[in-house]
């Protein structure tokens, strides 16, 4: 088990409805040293890949992305969730369905902060069905920028987001892939990674 898998086993709580609660270190209280180790690991996995910007989505992605960005020496842009769609043409927009809240949000990024020369690493906390990632990829495409790679802390491998994103040809690096989890026993099984 790697450092993140160990932490998930120690502090993660499996909830009904395929939800893994990790709010003691990733989603509410934030373990910045852990984020730093995640940054070291992604810097290794994306070594040699051209990256000049990190894109994430509010809220949980921001803290992780900021710490990770120090290992890449690049700025972080986060997609904002917006109730009203700004149609003045100054924003890239995408619709994202929230897995945890079961509602739809429009996410926006100002055209000022993403352009065709950008080589973007997407960072997020979880990958479930892949809606959040598809929204971020759409925004990068609208900007004419390119996706250099995707770093996810926890992928729920029993949901189809990871397969969809890998089939699209993206370099997706999830630090922990949960293949199954059981709310009644609390047992979590991880996919073997080399
Ligand atoms: P997706 O768009 O891939 O279906 O879901 C990704 C988003 O949903 C993540 O950014 C995360 O905020 C949230 N999410 C999905 N599954 C879980 C989960 O099991 N636990 C937590 N804490 N968040 C989740």
PDB file of C-alpha atoms and ligand atoms in Angstrom:
ATOM      1  CA  UNK A   1       0.000   0.000   0.000  1.00  0.00           C
ATOM      2  CA  UNK A   2       1.225   3.490  -0.761  1.00  0.00           C
ATOM      3  CA  UNK A   3       1.037   6.417   1.667  1.00  0.00           C
ATOM      4  CA  UNK A   4      -2.391   7.577   0.475  1.00  0.00           C
ATOM      5  CA  UNK A   5      -3.901   4.095   0.537  1.00  0.00           C
ATOM      6  CA  UNK A   6      -2.608   3.644   4.083  1.00  0.00           C
ATOM      7  CA  UNK A   7      -4.197   6.915   5.112  1.00  0.00           C
ATOM      8  CA  UNK A   8      -7.517   5.981   3.522  1.00  0.00           C
ATOM      9  CA  UNK A   9      -7.522   2.676   5.435  1.00  0.00           C
ATOM     10  CA  UNK A  10      -6.668   4.501   8.659  1.00  0.00           C
ATOM     11  CA  UNK A  11      -9.051   7.467   8.450  1.00  0.00           C
ATOM     12  CA  UNK A  12     -11.488   6.916   5.577  1.00  0.00           C
ATOM     13  CA  UNK A  13     -15.083   5.989   6.319  1.00  0.00           C
ATOM     14  CA  UNK A  14     -17.165   4.003   3.859  1.00  0.00           C
ATOM     15  CA  UNK A  15     -20.698   5.356   3.623  1.00  0.00           C
ATOM     16  CA  UNK A  16     -23.812   3.919   2.033  1.00  0.00           C
ATOM     17  CA  UNK A  17     -24.301   5.002  -1.563  1.00  0.00           C
ATOM     18  CA  UNK A  18     -20.695   4.417  -2.646  1.00  0.00           C
ATOM     19  CA  UNK A  19     -19.367   7.445  -0.813  1.00  0.00           C
ATOM     20  CA  UNK A  20     -15.949   7.387   0.800  1.00  0.00           C
ATOM     21  CA  UNK A  21     -15.685  10.018   3.491  1.00  0.00           C
ATOM     22  CA  UNK A  22     -12.212  11.436   3.889  1.00  0.00           C
ATOM     23  CA  UNK A  23     -13.020  14.738   5.510  1.00  0.00           C
ATOM     24  CA  UNK A  24     -10.444  14.319   8.281  1.00  0.00           C
ATOM     25  CA  UNK A  25      -7.543  14.744   5.830  1.00  0.00           C
ATOM     26  CA  UNK A  26      -8.741  15.635   2.320  1.00  0.00           C
ATOM     27  CA  UNK A  27     -12.154  17.295   2.176  1.00  0.00           C
ATOM     28  CA  UNK A  28     -12.639  19.370   5.308  1.00  0.00           C
ATOM     29  CA  UNK A  29      -9.634  19.186   7.613  1.00  0.00           C
ATOM     30  CA  UNK A  30      -6.686  19.262   5.235  1.00  0.00           C
ATOM     31  CA  UNK A  31      -3.411  17.393   5.792  1.00  0.00           C
ATOM     32  CA  UNK A  32      -0.999  19.673   4.006  1.00  0.00           C
ATOM     33  CA  UNK A  33       1.969  17.316   4.497  1.00  0.00           C
ATOM     34  CA  UNK A  34      -0.026  14.590   2.788  1.00  0.00           C
ATOM     35  CA  UNK A  35      -0.799  16.977  -0.116  1.00  0.00           C
ATOM     36  CA  UNK A  36       2.919  17.671  -0.306  1.00  0.00           C
ATOM     37  CA  UNK A  37       3.683  13.964  -0.681  1.00  0.00           C
ATOM     38  CA  UNK A  38       1.019  13.765  -3.353  1.00  0.00           C
ATOM     39  CA  UNK A  39       2.801  16.618  -5.150  1.00  0.00           C
ATOM     40  CA  UNK A  40       6.117  14.746  -4.987  1.00  0.00           C
ATOM     41  CA  UNK A  41       4.473  11.629  -6.404  1.00  0.00           C
ATOM     42  CA  UNK A  42       2.733  13.443  -9.271  1.00  0.00           C
ATOM     43  CA  UNK A  43       5.911  15.366 -10.084  1.00  0.00           C
ATOM     44  CA  UNK A  44       7.562  11.933 -10.533  1.00  0.00           C
ATOM     45  CA  UNK A  45       4.715  10.504 -12.589  1.00  0.00           C
ATOM     46  CA  UNK A  46       4.557  13.571 -14.861  1.00  0.00           C
ATOM     47  CA  UNK A  47       8.305  14.045 -15.136  1.00  0.00           C
ATOM     48  CA  UNK A  48       9.237  15.310 -18.607  1.00  0.00           C
ATOM     49  CA  UNK A  49       5.652  16.297 -19.434  1.00  0.00           C
ATOM     50  CA  UNK A  50       5.212  19.942 -20.402  1.00  0.00           C
ATOM     51  CA  UNK A  51       2.948  21.653 -17.854  1.00  0.00           C
ATOM     52  CA  UNK A  52       2.536  25.389 -17.320  1.00  0.00           C
ATOM     53  CA  UNK A  53      -0.741  25.535 -15.416  1.00  0.00           C
ATOM     54  CA  UNK A  54      -2.832  23.482 -13.013  1.00  0.00           C
ATOM     55  CA  UNK A  55      -6.607  23.488 -13.342  1.00  0.00           C
ATOM     56  CA  UNK A  56      -8.921  22.270 -10.611  1.00  0.00           C
ATOM     57  CA  UNK A  57     -12.509  22.756  -9.483  1.00  0.00           C
ATOM     58  CA  UNK A  58     -13.844  24.311  -6.312  1.00  0.00           C
ATOM     59  CA  UNK A  59     -14.006  23.555  -3.501  1.00  0.00           C
ATOM     60  CA  UNK A  60     -12.063  20.431  -2.544  1.00  0.00           C
ATOM     61  CA  UNK A  61      -9.599  20.532  -5.411  1.00  0.00           C
ATOM     62  CA  UNK A  62      -8.190  23.938  -4.530  1.00  0.00           C
ATOM     63  CA  UNK A  63      -6.171  23.088  -1.433  1.00  0.00           C
ATOM     64  CA  UNK A  64      -4.625  20.021  -3.041  1.00  0.00           C
ATOM     65  CA  UNK A  65      -3.834  21.875  -6.265  1.00  0.00           C
ATOM     66  CA  UNK A  66      -2.119  24.748  -4.439  1.00  0.00           C
ATOM     67  CA  UNK A  67       0.259  22.487  -2.541  1.00  0.00           C
ATOM     68  CA  UNK A  68       0.906  20.317  -5.592  1.00  0.00           C
ATOM     69  CA  UNK A  69       1.599  23.393  -7.745  1.00  0.00           C
ATOM     70  CA  UNK A  70       4.713  24.117  -5.699  1.00  0.00           C
ATOM     71  CA  UNK A  71       6.237  20.934  -7.106  1.00  0.00           C
ATOM     72  CA  UNK A  72       5.571  22.089 -10.658  1.00  0.00           C
ATOM     73  CA  UNK A  73       6.287  25.806 -10.207  1.00  0.00           C
ATOM     74  CA  UNK A  74       3.100  26.794 -12.018  1.00  0.00           C
ATOM     75  CA  UNK A  75      -0.045  28.800 -11.158  1.00  0.00           C
ATOM     76  CA  UNK A  76      -3.374  27.258 -10.210  1.00  0.00           C
ATOM     77  CA  UNK A  77      -6.672  28.186 -11.821  1.00  0.00           C
ATOM     78  CA  UNK A  78      -9.867  26.814 -10.342  1.00  0.00           C
ATOM     79  CA  UNK A  79     -13.197  26.464 -12.101  1.00  0.00           C
ATOM     80  CA  UNK A  80     -15.847  28.284 -10.116  1.00  0.00           C
ATOM     81  CA  UNK A  81     -19.298  26.909  -9.558  1.00  0.00           C
ATOM     82  CA  UNK A  82     -21.818  29.495 -10.644  1.00  0.00           C
ATOM     83  CA  UNK A  83     -25.575  29.675 -10.205  1.00  0.00           C
ATOM     84  CA  UNK A  84     -26.092  32.157 -13.031  1.00  0.00           C
ATOM     85  CA  UNK A  85     -24.533  31.575 -16.410  1.00  0.00           C
ATOM     86  CA  UNK A  86     -22.528  34.552 -17.503  1.00  0.00           C
ATOM     87  CA  UNK A  87     -23.241  35.015 -21.164  1.00  0.00           C
ATOM     88  CA  UNK A  88     -21.069  38.025 -21.804  1.00  0.00           C
ATOM     89  CA  UNK A  89     -18.510  35.898 -23.607  1.00  0.00           C
ATOM     90  CA  UNK A  90     -15.760  36.452 -21.062  1.00  0.00           C
ATOM     91  CA  UNK A  91     -16.029  32.984 -19.568  1.00  0.00           C
ATOM     92  CA  UNK A  92     -15.602  29.402 -20.650  1.00  0.00           C
ATOM     93  CA  UNK A  93     -18.483  27.388 -19.212  1.00  0.00           C
ATOM     94  CA  UNK A  94     -19.380  23.728 -18.743  1.00  0.00           C
ATOM     95  CA  UNK A  95     -22.201  21.925 -17.010  1.00  0.00           C
ATOM     96  CA  UNK A  96     -21.134  19.497 -14.297  1.00  0.00           C
ATOM     97  CA  UNK A  97     -23.377  17.113 -12.407  1.00  0.00           C
ATOM     98  CA  UNK A  98     -22.261  16.643  -8.824  1.00  0.00           C
ATOM     99  CA  UNK A  99     -21.926  13.014  -7.763  1.00  0.00           C
ATOM    100  CA  UNK A 100     -22.116  13.825  -4.061  1.00  0.00           C
ATOM    101  CA  UNK A 101     -24.825  16.507  -4.149  1.00  0.00           C
ATOM    102  CA  UNK A 102     -26.835  15.154  -7.107  1.00  0.00           C
ATOM    103  CA  UNK A 103     -27.339  18.618  -8.559  1.00  0.00           C
ATOM    104  CA  UNK A 104     -26.035  20.346 -11.667  1.00  0.00           C
ATOM    105  CA  UNK A 105     -23.684  23.296 -11.604  1.00  0.00           C
ATOM    106  CA  UNK A 106     -22.362  25.485 -14.325  1.00  0.00           C
ATOM    107  CA  UNK A 107     -18.634  25.857 -13.834  1.00  0.00           C
ATOM    108  CA  UNK A 108     -16.817  28.826 -15.250  1.00  0.00           C
ATOM    109  CA  UNK A 109     -13.251  29.910 -15.958  1.00  0.00           C
ATOM    110  CA  UNK A 110     -12.390  33.392 -17.088  1.00  0.00           C
ATOM    111  CA  UNK A 111     -10.900  33.594 -20.573  1.00  0.00           C
ATOM    112  CA  UNK A 112      -8.155  35.716 -19.012  1.00  0.00           C
ATOM    113  CA  UNK A 113      -6.638  32.719 -17.265  1.00  0.00           C
ATOM    114  CA  UNK A 114      -6.635  30.003 -19.910  1.00  0.00           C
ATOM    115  CA  UNK A 115      -5.506  30.284 -23.511  1.00  0.00           C
ATOM    116  CA  UNK A 116      -4.332  28.232 -26.471  1.00  0.00           C
ATOM    117  CA  UNK A 117      -0.705  28.121 -25.320  1.00  0.00           C
ATOM    118  CA  UNK A 118      -1.512  26.494 -22.002  1.00  0.00           C
ATOM    119  CA  UNK A 119      -0.438  22.940 -21.228  1.00  0.00           C
ATOM    120  CA  UNK A 120      -2.663  21.980 -18.391  1.00  0.00           C
ATOM    121  CA  UNK A 121      -2.431  19.440 -15.585  1.00  0.00           C
ATOM    122  CA  UNK A 122      -5.870  18.804 -14.091  1.00  0.00           C
ATOM    123  CA  UNK A 123      -5.892  17.984 -10.371  1.00  0.00           C
ATOM    124  CA  UNK A 124      -8.901  16.848  -8.344  1.00  0.00           C
ATOM    125  CA  UNK A 125      -9.709  14.978  -5.171  1.00  0.00           C
ATOM    126  CA  UNK A 126     -12.018  12.235  -6.474  1.00  0.00           C
ATOM    127  CA  UNK A 127     -12.923  10.560  -9.717  1.00  0.00           C
ATOM    128  CA  UNK A 128     -16.283   8.791  -9.744  1.00  0.00           C
ATOM    129  CA  UNK A 129     -18.317   9.006 -12.947  1.00  0.00           C
ATOM    130  CA  UNK A 130     -16.012  11.534 -14.524  1.00  0.00           C
ATOM    131  CA  UNK A 131     -18.482  14.436 -14.893  1.00  0.00           C
ATOM    132  CA  UNK A 132     -16.233  16.947 -13.162  1.00  0.00           C
ATOM    133  CA  UNK A 133     -13.261  15.913 -15.313  1.00  0.00           C
ATOM    134  CA  UNK A 134     -15.271  16.051 -18.529  1.00  0.00           C
ATOM    135  CA  UNK A 135     -16.364  19.597 -17.626  1.00  0.00           C
ATOM    136  CA  UNK A 136     -12.760  20.666 -17.018  1.00  0.00           C
ATOM    137  CA  UNK A 137     -11.599  18.999 -20.243  1.00  0.00           C
ATOM    138  CA  UNK A 138     -14.361  20.814 -22.138  1.00  0.00           C
ATOM    139  CA  UNK A 139     -13.198  24.143 -20.721  1.00  0.00           C
ATOM    140  CA  UNK A 140      -9.587  23.397 -21.742  1.00  0.00           C
ATOM    141  CA  UNK A 141     -10.798  22.485 -25.247  1.00  0.00           C
ATOM    142  CA  UNK A 142     -12.840  25.691 -25.490  1.00  0.00           C
ATOM    143  CA  UNK A 143      -9.656  27.632 -24.703  1.00  0.00           C
ATOM    144  CA  UNK A 144      -7.748  25.752 -27.415  1.00  0.00           C
ATOM    145  CA  UNK A 145      -5.311  24.697 -24.687  1.00  0.00           C
ATOM    146  CA  UNK A 146      -4.082  21.134 -24.233  1.00  0.00           C
ATOM    147  CA  UNK A 147      -4.460  18.595 -21.444  1.00  0.00           C
ATOM    148  CA  UNK A 148      -0.994  17.444 -20.381  1.00  0.00           C
ATOM    149  CA  UNK A 149      -2.349  15.040 -17.837  1.00  0.00           C
ATOM    150  CA  UNK A 150      -4.761  14.398 -15.006  1.00  0.00           C
ATOM    151  CA  UNK A 151      -3.884  13.741 -11.371  1.00  0.00           C
ATOM    152  CA  UNK A 152      -6.577  12.341  -9.104  1.00  0.00           C
ATOM    153  CA  UNK A 153      -6.113  11.590  -5.431  1.00  0.00           C
ATOM    154  CA  UNK A 154      -8.768   8.868  -5.092  1.00  0.00           C
ATOM    155  CA  UNK A 155     -10.347   7.108  -8.044  1.00  0.00           C
ATOM    156  CA  UNK A 156     -13.339   4.906  -7.366  1.00  0.00           C
ATOM    157  CA  UNK A 157     -12.458   2.202  -9.846  1.00  0.00           C
ATOM    158  CA  UNK A 158     -15.841   0.540  -9.587  1.00  0.00           C
ATOM    159  CA  UNK A 159     -17.453   3.581 -11.209  1.00  0.00           C
ATOM    160  CA  UNK A 160     -16.853   4.222 -14.868  1.00  0.00           C
ATOM    161  CA  UNK A 161     -15.141   7.636 -14.930  1.00  0.00           C
ATOM    162  CA  UNK A 162     -11.590   6.279 -14.983  1.00  0.00           C
ATOM    163  CA  UNK A 163     -12.285   3.952 -17.888  1.00  0.00           C
ATOM    164  CA  UNK A 164     -13.996   6.711 -19.899  1.00  0.00           C
ATOM    165  CA  UNK A 165     -11.148   9.160 -19.345  1.00  0.00           C
ATOM    166  CA  UNK A 166      -8.412   6.566 -20.118  1.00  0.00           C
ATOM    167  CA  UNK A 167     -10.291   5.495 -23.258  1.00  0.00           C
ATOM    168  CA  UNK A 168     -10.228   9.123 -24.375  1.00  0.00           C
ATOM    169  CA  UNK A 169      -6.442   8.782 -24.364  1.00  0.00           C
ATOM    170  CA  UNK A 170      -5.538  11.005 -21.419  1.00  0.00           C
ATOM    171  CA  UNK A 171      -2.648  10.280 -19.076  1.00  0.00           C
ATOM    172  CA  UNK A 172      -4.608   9.740 -15.874  1.00  0.00           C
ATOM    173  CA  UNK A 173      -2.612   9.181 -12.691  1.00  0.00           C
ATOM    174  CA  UNK A 174      -4.729   8.267  -9.683  1.00  0.00           C
ATOM    175  CA  UNK A 175      -2.736   7.844  -6.481  1.00  0.00           C
ATOM    176  CA  UNK A 176      -5.250   5.419  -4.967  1.00  0.00           C
ATOM    177  CA  UNK A 177      -7.757   3.372  -6.928  1.00  0.00           C
ATOM    178  CA  UNK A 178     -10.501   1.835  -4.816  1.00  0.00           C
ATOM    179  CA  UNK A 179     -11.762  -1.298  -6.538  1.00  0.00           C
ATOM    180  CA  UNK A 180     -14.380  -2.108  -3.952  1.00  0.00           C
ATOM    181  CA  UNK A 181     -15.612  -0.924  -0.605  1.00  0.00           C
ATOM    182  CA  UNK A 182     -18.164  -2.228   1.803  1.00  0.00           C
ATOM    183  CA  UNK A 183     -20.204   0.093   3.997  1.00  0.00           C
ATOM    184  CA  UNK A 184     -21.237  -2.717   6.371  1.00  0.00           C
ATOM    185  CA  UNK A 185     -17.706  -3.935   7.172  1.00  0.00           C
ATOM    186  CA  UNK A 186     -15.736  -0.797   6.263  1.00  0.00           C
ATOM    187  CA  UNK A 187     -13.426  -2.920   4.106  1.00  0.00           C
ATOM    188  CA  UNK A 188     -11.676  -1.124   1.233  1.00  0.00           C
ATOM    189  CA  UNK A 189      -9.809  -2.935  -1.558  1.00  0.00           C
ATOM    190  CA  UNK A 190      -7.295  -1.133  -3.751  1.00  0.00           C
ATOM    191  CA  UNK A 191      -6.172  -1.885  -7.284  1.00  0.00           C
ATOM    192  CA  UNK A 192      -2.541  -2.958  -7.481  1.00  0.00           C
ATOM    193  CA  UNK A 193      -0.373  -0.263  -8.967  1.00  0.00           C
ATOM    194  CA  UNK A 194       3.202  -0.602 -10.109  1.00  0.00           C
TER     195      UNK A 194
HETATM  196  P1  LIG B   1     -17.531  12.654 -10.770  1.00  0.00           P
HETATM  197  O1  LIG B   1     -17.769  13.963 -11.449  1.00  0.00           O
HETATM  198  O2  LIG B   1     -16.258  11.975 -11.244  1.00  0.00           O
HETATM  199  O3  LIG B   1     -18.711  11.738 -10.810  1.00  0.00           O
HETATM  200  O4  LIG B   1     -17.327  12.972  -9.235  1.00  0.00           O
HETATM  201  C1  LIG B   1     -16.205  13.700  -8.850  1.00  0.00           C
HETATM  202  C2  LIG B   1     -16.529  14.689  -7.761  1.00  0.00           C
HETATM  203  O5  LIG B   1     -17.529  14.198  -6.862  1.00  0.00           O
HETATM  204  C3  LIG B   1     -15.288  14.943  -6.948  1.00  0.00           C
HETATM  205  O6  LIG B   1     -14.755  16.208  -7.264  1.00  0.00           O
HETATM  206  C4  LIG B   1     -15.757  14.891  -5.505  1.00  0.00           C
HETATM  207  O7  LIG B   1     -15.930  16.186  -5.011  1.00  0.00           O
HETATM  208  C5  LIG B   1     -17.079  14.199  -5.526  1.00  0.00           C
HETATM  209  N1  LIG B   1     -17.045  12.793  -5.101  1.00  0.00           N
HETATM  210  C6  LIG B   1     -17.362  11.706  -5.870  1.00  0.00           C
HETATM  211  N2  LIG B   1     -17.329  10.578  -5.162  1.00  0.00           N
HETATM  212  C7  LIG B   1     -16.959  10.918  -3.910  1.00  0.00           C
HETATM  213  C8  LIG B   1     -16.748  10.155  -2.714  1.00  0.00           C
HETATM  214  O8  LIG B   1     -16.909   8.922  -2.632  1.00  0.00           O
HETATM  215  N3  LIG B   1     -16.370  10.860  -1.620  1.00  0.00           N
HETATM  216  C9  LIG B   1     -16.198  12.199  -1.637  1.00  0.00           C
HETATM  217  N4  LIG B   1     -15.800  12.774  -0.515  1.00  0.00           N
HETATM  218  N5  LIG B   1     -16.392  12.949  -2.747  1.00  0.00           N
HETATM  219  C10 LIG B   1     -16.780  12.326  -3.863  1.00  0.00           C
END
